[in-house]
Coordinates of C-alpha atoms in Angstrom, one line a residue:
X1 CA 23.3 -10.6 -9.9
X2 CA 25.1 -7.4 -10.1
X3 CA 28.3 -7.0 -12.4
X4 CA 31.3 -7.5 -10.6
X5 CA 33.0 -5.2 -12.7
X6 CA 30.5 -2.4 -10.8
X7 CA 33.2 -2.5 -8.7
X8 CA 36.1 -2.7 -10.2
X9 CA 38.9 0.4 -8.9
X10 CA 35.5 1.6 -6.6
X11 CA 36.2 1.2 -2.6
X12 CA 34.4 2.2 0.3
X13 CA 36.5 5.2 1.3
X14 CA 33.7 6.0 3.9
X15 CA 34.0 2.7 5.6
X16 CA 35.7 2.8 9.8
X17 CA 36.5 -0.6 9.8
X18 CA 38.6 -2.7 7.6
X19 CA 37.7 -5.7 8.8
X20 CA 34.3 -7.9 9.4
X21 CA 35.5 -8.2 12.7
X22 CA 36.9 -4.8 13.9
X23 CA 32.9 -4.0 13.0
X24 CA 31.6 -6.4 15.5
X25 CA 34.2 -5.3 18.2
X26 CA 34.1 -1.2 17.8
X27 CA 30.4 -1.1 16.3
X28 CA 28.7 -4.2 18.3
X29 CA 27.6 -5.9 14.6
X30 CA 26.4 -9.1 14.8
X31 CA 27.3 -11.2 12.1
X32 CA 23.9 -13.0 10.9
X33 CA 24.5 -16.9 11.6
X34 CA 24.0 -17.4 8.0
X35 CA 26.7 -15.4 6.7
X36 CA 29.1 -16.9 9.9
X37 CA 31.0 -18.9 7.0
X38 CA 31.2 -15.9 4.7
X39 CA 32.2 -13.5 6.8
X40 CA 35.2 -16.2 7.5
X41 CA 35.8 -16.7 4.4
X42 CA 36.2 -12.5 3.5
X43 CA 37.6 -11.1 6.6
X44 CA 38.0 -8.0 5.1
X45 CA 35.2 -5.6 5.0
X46 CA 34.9 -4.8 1.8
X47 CA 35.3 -8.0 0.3
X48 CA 32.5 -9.0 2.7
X49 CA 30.2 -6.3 1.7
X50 CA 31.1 -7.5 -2.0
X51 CA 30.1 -11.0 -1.4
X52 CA 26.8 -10.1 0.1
X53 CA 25.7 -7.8 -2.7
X54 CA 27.0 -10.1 -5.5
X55 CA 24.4 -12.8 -3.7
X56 CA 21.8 -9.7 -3.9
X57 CA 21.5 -9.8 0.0
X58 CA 20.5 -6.5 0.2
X59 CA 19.3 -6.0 3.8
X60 CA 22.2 -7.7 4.8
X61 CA 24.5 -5.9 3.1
X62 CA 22.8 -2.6 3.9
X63 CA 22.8 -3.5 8.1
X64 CA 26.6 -4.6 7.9
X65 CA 27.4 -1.3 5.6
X66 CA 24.9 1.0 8.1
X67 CA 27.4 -0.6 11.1
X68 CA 31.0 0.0 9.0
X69 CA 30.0 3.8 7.2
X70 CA 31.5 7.4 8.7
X71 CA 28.4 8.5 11.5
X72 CA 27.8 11.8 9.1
X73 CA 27.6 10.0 6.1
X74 CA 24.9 7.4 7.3
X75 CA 22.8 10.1 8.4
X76 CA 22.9 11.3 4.5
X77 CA 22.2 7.8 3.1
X78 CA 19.4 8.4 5.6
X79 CA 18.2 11.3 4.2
X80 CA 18.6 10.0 0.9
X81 CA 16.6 7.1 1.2
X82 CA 13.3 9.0 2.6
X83 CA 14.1 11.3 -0.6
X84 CA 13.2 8.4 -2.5
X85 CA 10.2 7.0 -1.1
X86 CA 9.3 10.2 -1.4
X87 CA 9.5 11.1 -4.9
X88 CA 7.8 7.2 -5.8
X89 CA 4.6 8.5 -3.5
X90 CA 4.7 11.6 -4.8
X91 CA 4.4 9.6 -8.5
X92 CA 2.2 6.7 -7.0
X93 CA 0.2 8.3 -4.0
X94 CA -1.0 6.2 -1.2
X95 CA -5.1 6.1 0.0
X96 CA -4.8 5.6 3.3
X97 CA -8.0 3.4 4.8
X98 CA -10.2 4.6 7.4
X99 CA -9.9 2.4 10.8
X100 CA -13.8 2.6 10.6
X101 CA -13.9 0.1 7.4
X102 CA -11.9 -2.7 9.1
X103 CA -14.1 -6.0 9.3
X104 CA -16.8 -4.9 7.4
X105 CA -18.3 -7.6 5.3
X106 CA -17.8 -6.5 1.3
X107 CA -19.9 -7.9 -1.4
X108 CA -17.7 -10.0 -3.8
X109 CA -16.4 -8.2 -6.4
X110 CA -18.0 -10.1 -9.6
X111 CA -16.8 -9.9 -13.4
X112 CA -19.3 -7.8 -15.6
X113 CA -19.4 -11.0 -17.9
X114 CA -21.0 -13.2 -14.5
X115 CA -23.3 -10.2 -13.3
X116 CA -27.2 -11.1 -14.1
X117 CA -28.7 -8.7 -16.7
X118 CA -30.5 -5.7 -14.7
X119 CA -34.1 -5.1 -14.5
X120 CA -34.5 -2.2 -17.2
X121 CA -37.8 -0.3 -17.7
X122 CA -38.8 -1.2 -21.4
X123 CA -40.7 1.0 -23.7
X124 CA -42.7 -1.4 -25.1
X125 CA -44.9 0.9 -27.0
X126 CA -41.7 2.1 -29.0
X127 CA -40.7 -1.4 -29.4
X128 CA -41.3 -2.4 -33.1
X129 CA -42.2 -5.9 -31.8
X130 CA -44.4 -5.2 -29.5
X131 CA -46.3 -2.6 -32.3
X132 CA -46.6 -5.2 -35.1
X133 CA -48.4 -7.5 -32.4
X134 CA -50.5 -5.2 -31.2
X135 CA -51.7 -4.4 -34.8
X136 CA -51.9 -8.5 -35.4
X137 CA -54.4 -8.5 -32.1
X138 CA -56.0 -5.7 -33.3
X139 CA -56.4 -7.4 -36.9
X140 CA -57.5 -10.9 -35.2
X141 CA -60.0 -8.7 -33.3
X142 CA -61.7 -7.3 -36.4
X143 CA -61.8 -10.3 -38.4
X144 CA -63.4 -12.3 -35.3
X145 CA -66.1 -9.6 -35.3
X146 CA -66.3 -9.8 -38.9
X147 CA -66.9 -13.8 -38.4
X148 CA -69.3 -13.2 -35.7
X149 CA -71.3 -10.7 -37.8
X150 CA -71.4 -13.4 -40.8
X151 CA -73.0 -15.9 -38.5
X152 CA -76.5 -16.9 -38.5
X153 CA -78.7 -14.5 -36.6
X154 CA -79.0 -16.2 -32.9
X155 CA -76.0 -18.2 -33.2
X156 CA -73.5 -16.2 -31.1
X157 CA -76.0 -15.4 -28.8
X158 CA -76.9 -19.0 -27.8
X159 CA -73.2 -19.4 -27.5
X160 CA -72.9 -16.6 -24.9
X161 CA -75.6 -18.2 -22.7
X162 CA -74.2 -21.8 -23.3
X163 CA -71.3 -20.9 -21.9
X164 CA -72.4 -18.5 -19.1
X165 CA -74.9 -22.1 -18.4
X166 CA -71.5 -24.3 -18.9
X167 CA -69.7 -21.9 -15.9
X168 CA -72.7 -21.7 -13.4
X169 CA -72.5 -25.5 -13.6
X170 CA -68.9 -25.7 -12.7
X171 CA -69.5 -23.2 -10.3
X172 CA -72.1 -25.3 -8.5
X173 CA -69.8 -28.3 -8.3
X174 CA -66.0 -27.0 -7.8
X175 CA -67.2 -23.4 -6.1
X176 CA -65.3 -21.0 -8.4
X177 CA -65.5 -20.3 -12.5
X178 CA -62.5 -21.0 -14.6
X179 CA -61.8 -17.5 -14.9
X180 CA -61.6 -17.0 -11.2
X181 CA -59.5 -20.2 -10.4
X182 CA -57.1 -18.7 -13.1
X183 CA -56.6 -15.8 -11.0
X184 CA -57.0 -17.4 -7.5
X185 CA -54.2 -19.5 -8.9
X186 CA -52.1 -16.5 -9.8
X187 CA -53.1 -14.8 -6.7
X188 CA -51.9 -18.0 -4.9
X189 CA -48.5 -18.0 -6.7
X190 CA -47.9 -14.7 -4.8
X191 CA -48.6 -15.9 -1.3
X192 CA -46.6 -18.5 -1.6
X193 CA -43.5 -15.8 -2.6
X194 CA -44.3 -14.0 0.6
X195 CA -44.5 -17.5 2.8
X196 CA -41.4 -18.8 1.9
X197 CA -39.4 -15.0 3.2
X198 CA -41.5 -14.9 5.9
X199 CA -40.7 -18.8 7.0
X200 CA -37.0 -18.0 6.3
X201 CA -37.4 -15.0 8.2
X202 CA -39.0 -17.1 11.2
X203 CA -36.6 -20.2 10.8
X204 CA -34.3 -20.9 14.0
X205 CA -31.4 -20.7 11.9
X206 CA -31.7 -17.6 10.1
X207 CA -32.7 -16.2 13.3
X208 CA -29.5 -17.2 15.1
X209 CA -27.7 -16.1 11.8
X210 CA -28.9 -12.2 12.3
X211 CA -28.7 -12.3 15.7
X212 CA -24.5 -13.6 15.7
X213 CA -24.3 -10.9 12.9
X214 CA -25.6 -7.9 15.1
X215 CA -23.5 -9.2 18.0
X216 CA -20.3 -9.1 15.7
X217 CA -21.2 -5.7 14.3
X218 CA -21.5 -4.3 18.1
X219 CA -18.3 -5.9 18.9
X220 CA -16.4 -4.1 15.9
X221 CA -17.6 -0.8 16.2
X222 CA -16.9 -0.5 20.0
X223 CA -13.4 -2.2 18.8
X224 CA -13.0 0.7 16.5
X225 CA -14.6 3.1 19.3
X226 CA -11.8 2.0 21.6
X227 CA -9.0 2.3 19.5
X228 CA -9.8 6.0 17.4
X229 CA -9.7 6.6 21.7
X230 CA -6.6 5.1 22.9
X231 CA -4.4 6.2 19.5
X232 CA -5.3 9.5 18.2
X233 CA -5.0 9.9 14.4
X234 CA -3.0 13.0 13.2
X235 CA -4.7 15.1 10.5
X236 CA -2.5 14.8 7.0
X237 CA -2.0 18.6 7.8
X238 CA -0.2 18.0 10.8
X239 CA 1.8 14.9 9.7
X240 CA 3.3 16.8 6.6
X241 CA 4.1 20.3 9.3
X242 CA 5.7 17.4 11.5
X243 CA 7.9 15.6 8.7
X244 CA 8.7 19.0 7.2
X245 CA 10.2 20.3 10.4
X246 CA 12.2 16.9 10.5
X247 CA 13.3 16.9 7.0
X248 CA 15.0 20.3 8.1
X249 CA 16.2 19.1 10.9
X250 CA 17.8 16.4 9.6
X251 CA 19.7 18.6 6.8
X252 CA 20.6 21.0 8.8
X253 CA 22.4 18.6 11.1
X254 CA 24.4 17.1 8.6
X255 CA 25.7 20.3 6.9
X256 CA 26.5 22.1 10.4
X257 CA 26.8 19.5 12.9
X258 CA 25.9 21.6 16.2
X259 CA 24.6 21.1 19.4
X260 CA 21.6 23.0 18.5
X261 CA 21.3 21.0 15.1
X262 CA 21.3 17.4 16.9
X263 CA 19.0 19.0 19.8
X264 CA 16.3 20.6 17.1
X265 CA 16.7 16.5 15.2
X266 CA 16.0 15.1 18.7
X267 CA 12.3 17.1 19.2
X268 CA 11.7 16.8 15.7
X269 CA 11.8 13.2 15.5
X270 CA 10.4 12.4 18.3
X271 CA 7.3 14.7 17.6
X272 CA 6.8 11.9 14.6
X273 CA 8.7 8.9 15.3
X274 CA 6.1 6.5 13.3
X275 CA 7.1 8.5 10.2
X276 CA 10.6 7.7 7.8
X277 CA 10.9 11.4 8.1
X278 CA 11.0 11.4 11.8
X279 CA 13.5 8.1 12.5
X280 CA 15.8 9.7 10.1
X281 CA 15.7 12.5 12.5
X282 CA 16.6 10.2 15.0
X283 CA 19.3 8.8 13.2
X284 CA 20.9 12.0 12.8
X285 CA 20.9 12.6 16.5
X286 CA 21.9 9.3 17.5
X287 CA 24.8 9.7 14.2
X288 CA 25.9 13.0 16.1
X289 CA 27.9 10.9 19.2
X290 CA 26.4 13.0 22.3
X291 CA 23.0 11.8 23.8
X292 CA 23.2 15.3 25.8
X293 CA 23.7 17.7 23.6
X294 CA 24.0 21.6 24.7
X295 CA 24.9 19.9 28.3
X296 CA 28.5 20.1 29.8
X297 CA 28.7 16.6 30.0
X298 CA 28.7 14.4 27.1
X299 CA 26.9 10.9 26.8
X300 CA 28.7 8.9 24.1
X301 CA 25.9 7.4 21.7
X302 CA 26.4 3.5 22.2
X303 CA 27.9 2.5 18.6
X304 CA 25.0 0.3 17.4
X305 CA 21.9 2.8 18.1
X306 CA 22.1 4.3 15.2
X307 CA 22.9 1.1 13.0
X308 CA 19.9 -0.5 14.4
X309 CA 18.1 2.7 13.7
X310 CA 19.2 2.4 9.8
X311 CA 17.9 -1.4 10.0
X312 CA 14.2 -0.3 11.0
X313 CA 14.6 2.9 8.6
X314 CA 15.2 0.8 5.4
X315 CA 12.4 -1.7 6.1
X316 CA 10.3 1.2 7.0
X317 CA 11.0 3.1 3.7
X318 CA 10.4 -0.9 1.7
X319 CA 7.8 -1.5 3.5
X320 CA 5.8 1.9 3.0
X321 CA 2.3 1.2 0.4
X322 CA 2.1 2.7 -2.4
X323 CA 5.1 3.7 -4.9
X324 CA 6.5 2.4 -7.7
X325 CA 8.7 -0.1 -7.0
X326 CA 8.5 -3.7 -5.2
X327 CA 10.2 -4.4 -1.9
X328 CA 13.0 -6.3 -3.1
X329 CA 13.8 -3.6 -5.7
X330 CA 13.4 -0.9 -2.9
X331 CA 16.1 -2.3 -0.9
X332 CA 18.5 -2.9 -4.0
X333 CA 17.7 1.1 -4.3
X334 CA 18.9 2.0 -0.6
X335 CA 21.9 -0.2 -0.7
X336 CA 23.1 1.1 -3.9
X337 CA 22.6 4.4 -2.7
X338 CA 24.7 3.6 0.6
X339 CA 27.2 2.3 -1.5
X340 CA 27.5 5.8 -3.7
X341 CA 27.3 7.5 -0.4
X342 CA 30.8 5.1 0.9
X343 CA 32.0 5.7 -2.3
X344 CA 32.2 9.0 -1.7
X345 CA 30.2 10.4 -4.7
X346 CA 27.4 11.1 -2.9
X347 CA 27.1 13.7 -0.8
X348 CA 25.3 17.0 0.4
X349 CA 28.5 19.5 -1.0
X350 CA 26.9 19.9 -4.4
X351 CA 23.4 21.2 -2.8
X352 CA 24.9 23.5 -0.4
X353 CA 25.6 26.2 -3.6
X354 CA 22.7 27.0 -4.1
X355 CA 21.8 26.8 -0.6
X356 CA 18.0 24.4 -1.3
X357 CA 18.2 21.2 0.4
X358 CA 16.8 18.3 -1.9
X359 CA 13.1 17.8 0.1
X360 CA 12.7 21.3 -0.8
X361 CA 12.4 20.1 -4.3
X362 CA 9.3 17.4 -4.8
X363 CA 9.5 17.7 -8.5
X364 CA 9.9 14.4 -9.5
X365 CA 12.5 15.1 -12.1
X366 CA 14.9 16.7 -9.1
X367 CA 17.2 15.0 -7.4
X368 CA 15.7 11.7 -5.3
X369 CA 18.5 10.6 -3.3
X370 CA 20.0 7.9 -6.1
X371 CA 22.4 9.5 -8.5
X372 CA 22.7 6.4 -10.7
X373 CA 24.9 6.5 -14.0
X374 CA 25.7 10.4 -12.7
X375 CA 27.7 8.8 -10.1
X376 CA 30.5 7.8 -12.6
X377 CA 31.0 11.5 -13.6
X378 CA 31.6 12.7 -9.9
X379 CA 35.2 12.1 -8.5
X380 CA 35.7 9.6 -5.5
X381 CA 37.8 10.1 -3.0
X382 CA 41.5 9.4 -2.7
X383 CA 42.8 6.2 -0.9
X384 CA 46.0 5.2 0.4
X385 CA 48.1 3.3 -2.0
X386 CA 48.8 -0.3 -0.3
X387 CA 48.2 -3.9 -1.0
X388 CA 45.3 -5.0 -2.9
X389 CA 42.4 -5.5 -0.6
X390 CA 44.0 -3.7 2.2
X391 CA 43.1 0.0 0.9
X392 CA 42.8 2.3 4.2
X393 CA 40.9 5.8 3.8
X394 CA 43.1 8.9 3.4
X395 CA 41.9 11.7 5.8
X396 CA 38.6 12.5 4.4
X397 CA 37.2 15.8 3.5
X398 CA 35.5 18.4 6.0
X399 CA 32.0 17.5 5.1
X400 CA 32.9 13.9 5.7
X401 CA 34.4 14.4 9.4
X402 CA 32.7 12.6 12.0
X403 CA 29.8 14.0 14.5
X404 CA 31.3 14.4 18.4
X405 CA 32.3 10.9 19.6

């Protein structure tokens, strides 16, 4: 749980509303059913917000803060949120998987200690084993000549035609020597090998088994066929050109809120709406207050568009693979960064000196949208003196004034 003294003599300067229910009038927030209670019990807004952070309900502190902060400053907490999920994949880089490997069947993935020993080539005429028993054959050899050699002249030789006698008898009555069963018998080991895969082979159910396999396979790959057709893949070149442009788009729009700005935010994000770069483009337009931009006639953005658009953004942004953090840390992160951001001490003033917006610099040690302990060093903004809990914003800075509407 966070330290409540985090917030002691801290307020949300940024925030429109001062009261949980002055949000749900004048912004259309729905208060979750599960925080019906709370929100009763802490009418006011910040005290609400309080409650739901000290209970480390993060998205719902985030949605109810995205619904309560200044238009221009949500579209910086924006900004700064896709700054960090950007510097953790620039740390931790996502592999994206190819469509074409979904539902193939992998082999299991087994230990090196459970993995049967592989079939080496041995050289066994290096092997000191296999020398010494070569030299013992060769030794046994000799000295059985030697034996034969001491016999009695005639001896050996009746012994050669006893037993070439002994094997045309067996022949006669079983139809094969001994030394040809022995390798009809090892000949027969073989076929018996080659039967059994052939049987399998020829077996109903292995048939069936191959056949429901190839069937599957077709099925995939004209799956995978029909998709790559019906949603075209954009080339890593083209996504990073598209979230570029947005990422301009979106800075630009906050430091010089124009009709030109909020128009060139519309195309960008809709040119990549899949991406965090592009929705925060999105939210930027939808932050500036006219859906008709450059037009004589203005279209008030309905209050909860960009909210909403917040809501998906953060989820997006924790949801995204690869990085370094988990999702529950990830949206901590954001909603401590929208709280620096309605504190005040965060903001796009201190980049515009030396004129390079923050997604110009991807080194990791550069700013990534959270400003952390620096946050206590930088000067929040003034407040009405009144009665404690009842704190009302003083007229905010320029770089804090809303977008049209």
């Amino acid at each position: 749980m966070p330290d409540k003294l985090d917030w002691l003599n801290e307020h949300f300067v940024l925030m429109k509303h001062k009261t949980v229910q002055e949000a749900a009038v004048n912004s259309h927030y729905k208060i979750p059913f599960e925080q019906r209670e709370l929100a009763q019990q802490n009418p006011l807004a910040e005290d609400y917000l309080k409650k739901l952070a000290e209970s480390e309900l993060y998205p719902q502190a985030s949605e109810f803060l995205a619904f309560n902060i200044h238009q221009r400053a949500l579209a910086w907490w924006a900004y700064c949120c896709v700054l960090s999920i950007e510097k953790e994949l620039l740390e931790v880089p996502h592999k994206p998987r190819d469509i074409s490997d979904i539902g193939v069947r992998k082999k299991p993935e087994i230990p090196d200690w459970a993995k049967m020993p592989e079939d080496k080539p041995v050289d066994y005429k290096s092997n000191p084993d296999y020398i010494k028993l070569q030299n013992d054959l060769s030794n046994i050899r000799m000295n059985t000549e030697k034996l034969i050699q001491q016999l009695p002249p005639g001896i050996w030789e009746k012994h050669l035609a006893l037993r070439k006698q002994v094997y045309a008898e067996f022949k006669k009555i079983v139809g094969k020597d001994p030394d040809e069963l022995m390798a009809d018998a090892l000949e027969q080991v073989d076929k018996i090998k080659a039967l059994k895969e052939e049987s399998e082979a020829k077996a109903p159910i292995y048939k069936m088994k191959k056949e429901l396999e190839e069937k599957i396979e077709k099925i995939r790959l004209d799956t995978i066929s029909k998709i790559k057709a019906a949603v075209p893949v954009k080339s890593p070149e083209e996504t990073k050109e598209q979230t570029g442009i947005a990422m301009d788009a979106v800075y630009a729009c906050i430091t010089a809120p124009t009709d030109e700005n909020a128009q060139a935010c519309l195309n960008a994000g809709n040119a990549c709406p899949e991406t965090p770069e592009g929705l925060t483009s999105l939210i930027a337009f939808w932050c500036y207050g006219n859906l008709t931009p450059q037009m004589e006639q203005v279209v008030k953005t309905p209050p909860e568009l960009a909210p909403n658009g917040m809501k998906g953004l953060l989820l997006k942004c924790a949801l995204a693979p690869g990085g370094t953090r988990k999702f529950q840390e990830r949206m901590q992160l954001y909603f401590d960064i929208g709280r620096e951001v309605a504190f005040g001490k965060n903001n796009w003033s201190e980049f515009m000196k030396d004129r390079v917006p923050p997604h110009k610099k991807p080194g990791l040690e550069d700013f990534a949208g959270y400003l952390g302990k620096k946050a206590a060093d930088m000067p929040t903004a003034s407040v009405n003196p009144a009665a404690p809990g009842s704190e009302k914003p003083a007229p905010a800075a320029p770089i804090f004034e809303r977008f049209k509407g």
